[in-house]
Short mmCIF file of C-alpha atoms in Angstrom, two decimals:
data_model
loop_
_atom_site.label_atom_id
_atom_site.label_comp_id
_atom_site.label_asym_id
_atom_site.label_seq_id
_atom_site.Cartn_x
_atom_site.Cartn_y
_atom_site.Cartn_z
CA MET A 1 -4.59 -0.16 9.64
CA ARG A 2 -0.80 -0.15 9.38
CA LEU A 3 0.80 0.64 6.03
CA ASP A 4 2.70 -2.65 5.75
CA LYS A 5 -0.41 -4.68 6.57
CA PHE A 6 -2.51 -2.75 4.02
CA LEU A 7 0.08 -3.33 1.29
CA LYS A 8 -0.09 -7.07 1.99
CA VAL A 9 -3.88 -7.33 2.39
CA SER A 10 -4.52 -5.32 -0.78
CA ARG A 11 -1.94 -7.47 -2.57
CA LEU A 12 0.02 -4.46 -3.79
CA ILE A 13 3.00 -6.31 -2.29
CA LYS A 14 2.84 -10.06 -1.77
CA ARG A 15 4.48 -10.43 1.65
CA ARG A 16 4.38 -8.24 4.74
CA THR A 17 8.11 -8.64 5.36
CA VAL A 18 8.80 -7.35 1.84
CA ALA A 19 6.39 -4.44 2.42
CA ASN A 20 8.21 -3.71 5.67
CA SER A 21 11.63 -3.62 4.03
CA ILE A 22 10.45 -1.45 1.12
CA CYS A 23 8.97 1.05 3.60
CA GLU A 24 12.20 1.08 5.62
CA SER A 25 14.22 1.85 2.49
CA ALA A 26 12.14 5.03 1.90
CA ARG A 27 10.50 3.83 -1.32
CA VAL A 28 6.91 4.18 -0.07
CA PHE A 29 5.20 7.56 0.34
CA VAL A 30 1.83 8.40 1.85
CA ASN A 31 0.46 11.74 0.64
CA ASP A 32 3.93 12.56 -0.77
CA ASN A 33 5.66 12.05 2.61
CA PRO A 34 8.07 9.16 3.26
CA ALA A 35 6.24 6.56 5.35
CA LYS A 36 7.36 3.99 7.88
CA PRO A 37 5.69 0.54 8.07
CA ALA A 38 3.69 1.49 11.18
CA LYS A 39 2.07 4.55 9.54
CA THR A 40 -1.69 4.48 10.18
CA LEU A 41 -3.71 4.82 7.00
CA LYS A 42 -7.16 6.28 6.42
CA GLU A 43 -9.52 6.34 3.46
CA GLY A 44 -8.51 8.90 0.84
CA ASP A 45 -4.76 8.60 1.46
CA ILE A 46 -2.58 8.31 -1.64
CA ILE A 47 0.20 5.71 -1.56
CA THR A 48 3.16 5.93 -3.94
CA ILE A 49 5.41 2.87 -4.26
CA GLU A 50 8.74 3.09 -6.09
CA PHE A 51 9.62 -0.30 -7.58
CA LYS A 52 12.95 -0.91 -9.37
CA ASP A 53 11.62 0.00 -12.81
CA SER A 54 8.26 1.68 -12.20
CA ILE A 55 6.17 3.79 -9.87
CA LYS A 56 2.69 2.80 -8.73
CA LYS A 57 0.33 5.36 -7.22
CA VAL A 58 -2.98 4.34 -5.63
CA LYS A 59 -5.77 6.00 -3.66
CA ILE A 60 -7.23 4.10 -0.71
CA LEU A 61 -10.97 3.62 -1.09
CA LYS A 62 -11.64 1.30 1.86
CA ILE A 63 -9.76 0.09 4.94
CA PRO A 64 -10.62 -3.58 5.61
CA ASN A 65 -10.99 -5.31 8.96
CA GLY A 66 -8.54 -8.20 8.69
CA ASN A 67 -7.81 -10.21 5.57
CA VAL A 68 -9.90 -10.08 2.40
CA SER A 69 -10.37 -12.41 -0.55
CA ILE A 70 -8.36 -12.07 -3.75
CA ASN A 71 -11.44 -10.80 -5.59
CA GLU A 72 -12.13 -8.12 -2.98
CA ALA A 73 -8.49 -6.96 -2.69
CA GLN A 74 -8.55 -4.72 -5.78
CA SER A 75 -11.69 -2.95 -4.55
CA LEU A 76 -9.70 -1.52 -1.62
CA TYR A 77 -7.85 0.96 -3.84
CA GLU A 78 -8.03 2.86 -7.11
CA THR A 79 -4.97 3.00 -9.36
CA ILE A 80 -3.94 6.55 -10.23
CA GLN A 81 -0.61 5.82 -11.96
CA ASP A 82 0.82 2.50 -13.01
#
């Protein structure tokens, strides 16, 4: 699954267009490497997102097929740093 789609489906970022622009501005890292929106993710990858006033680091536990419910979204990742 693409990075921008995962960020939206997991609800780490609310809209895919916002996820896309954050990735393009080099504020998203996958395994400590800057990542473009089309980066393909796999289970076990660590995503770091630099927001304006904080950094969020998560580990991917599961890659979904399509959209998931709000309740299931948080089970897709494990928060390492908030």
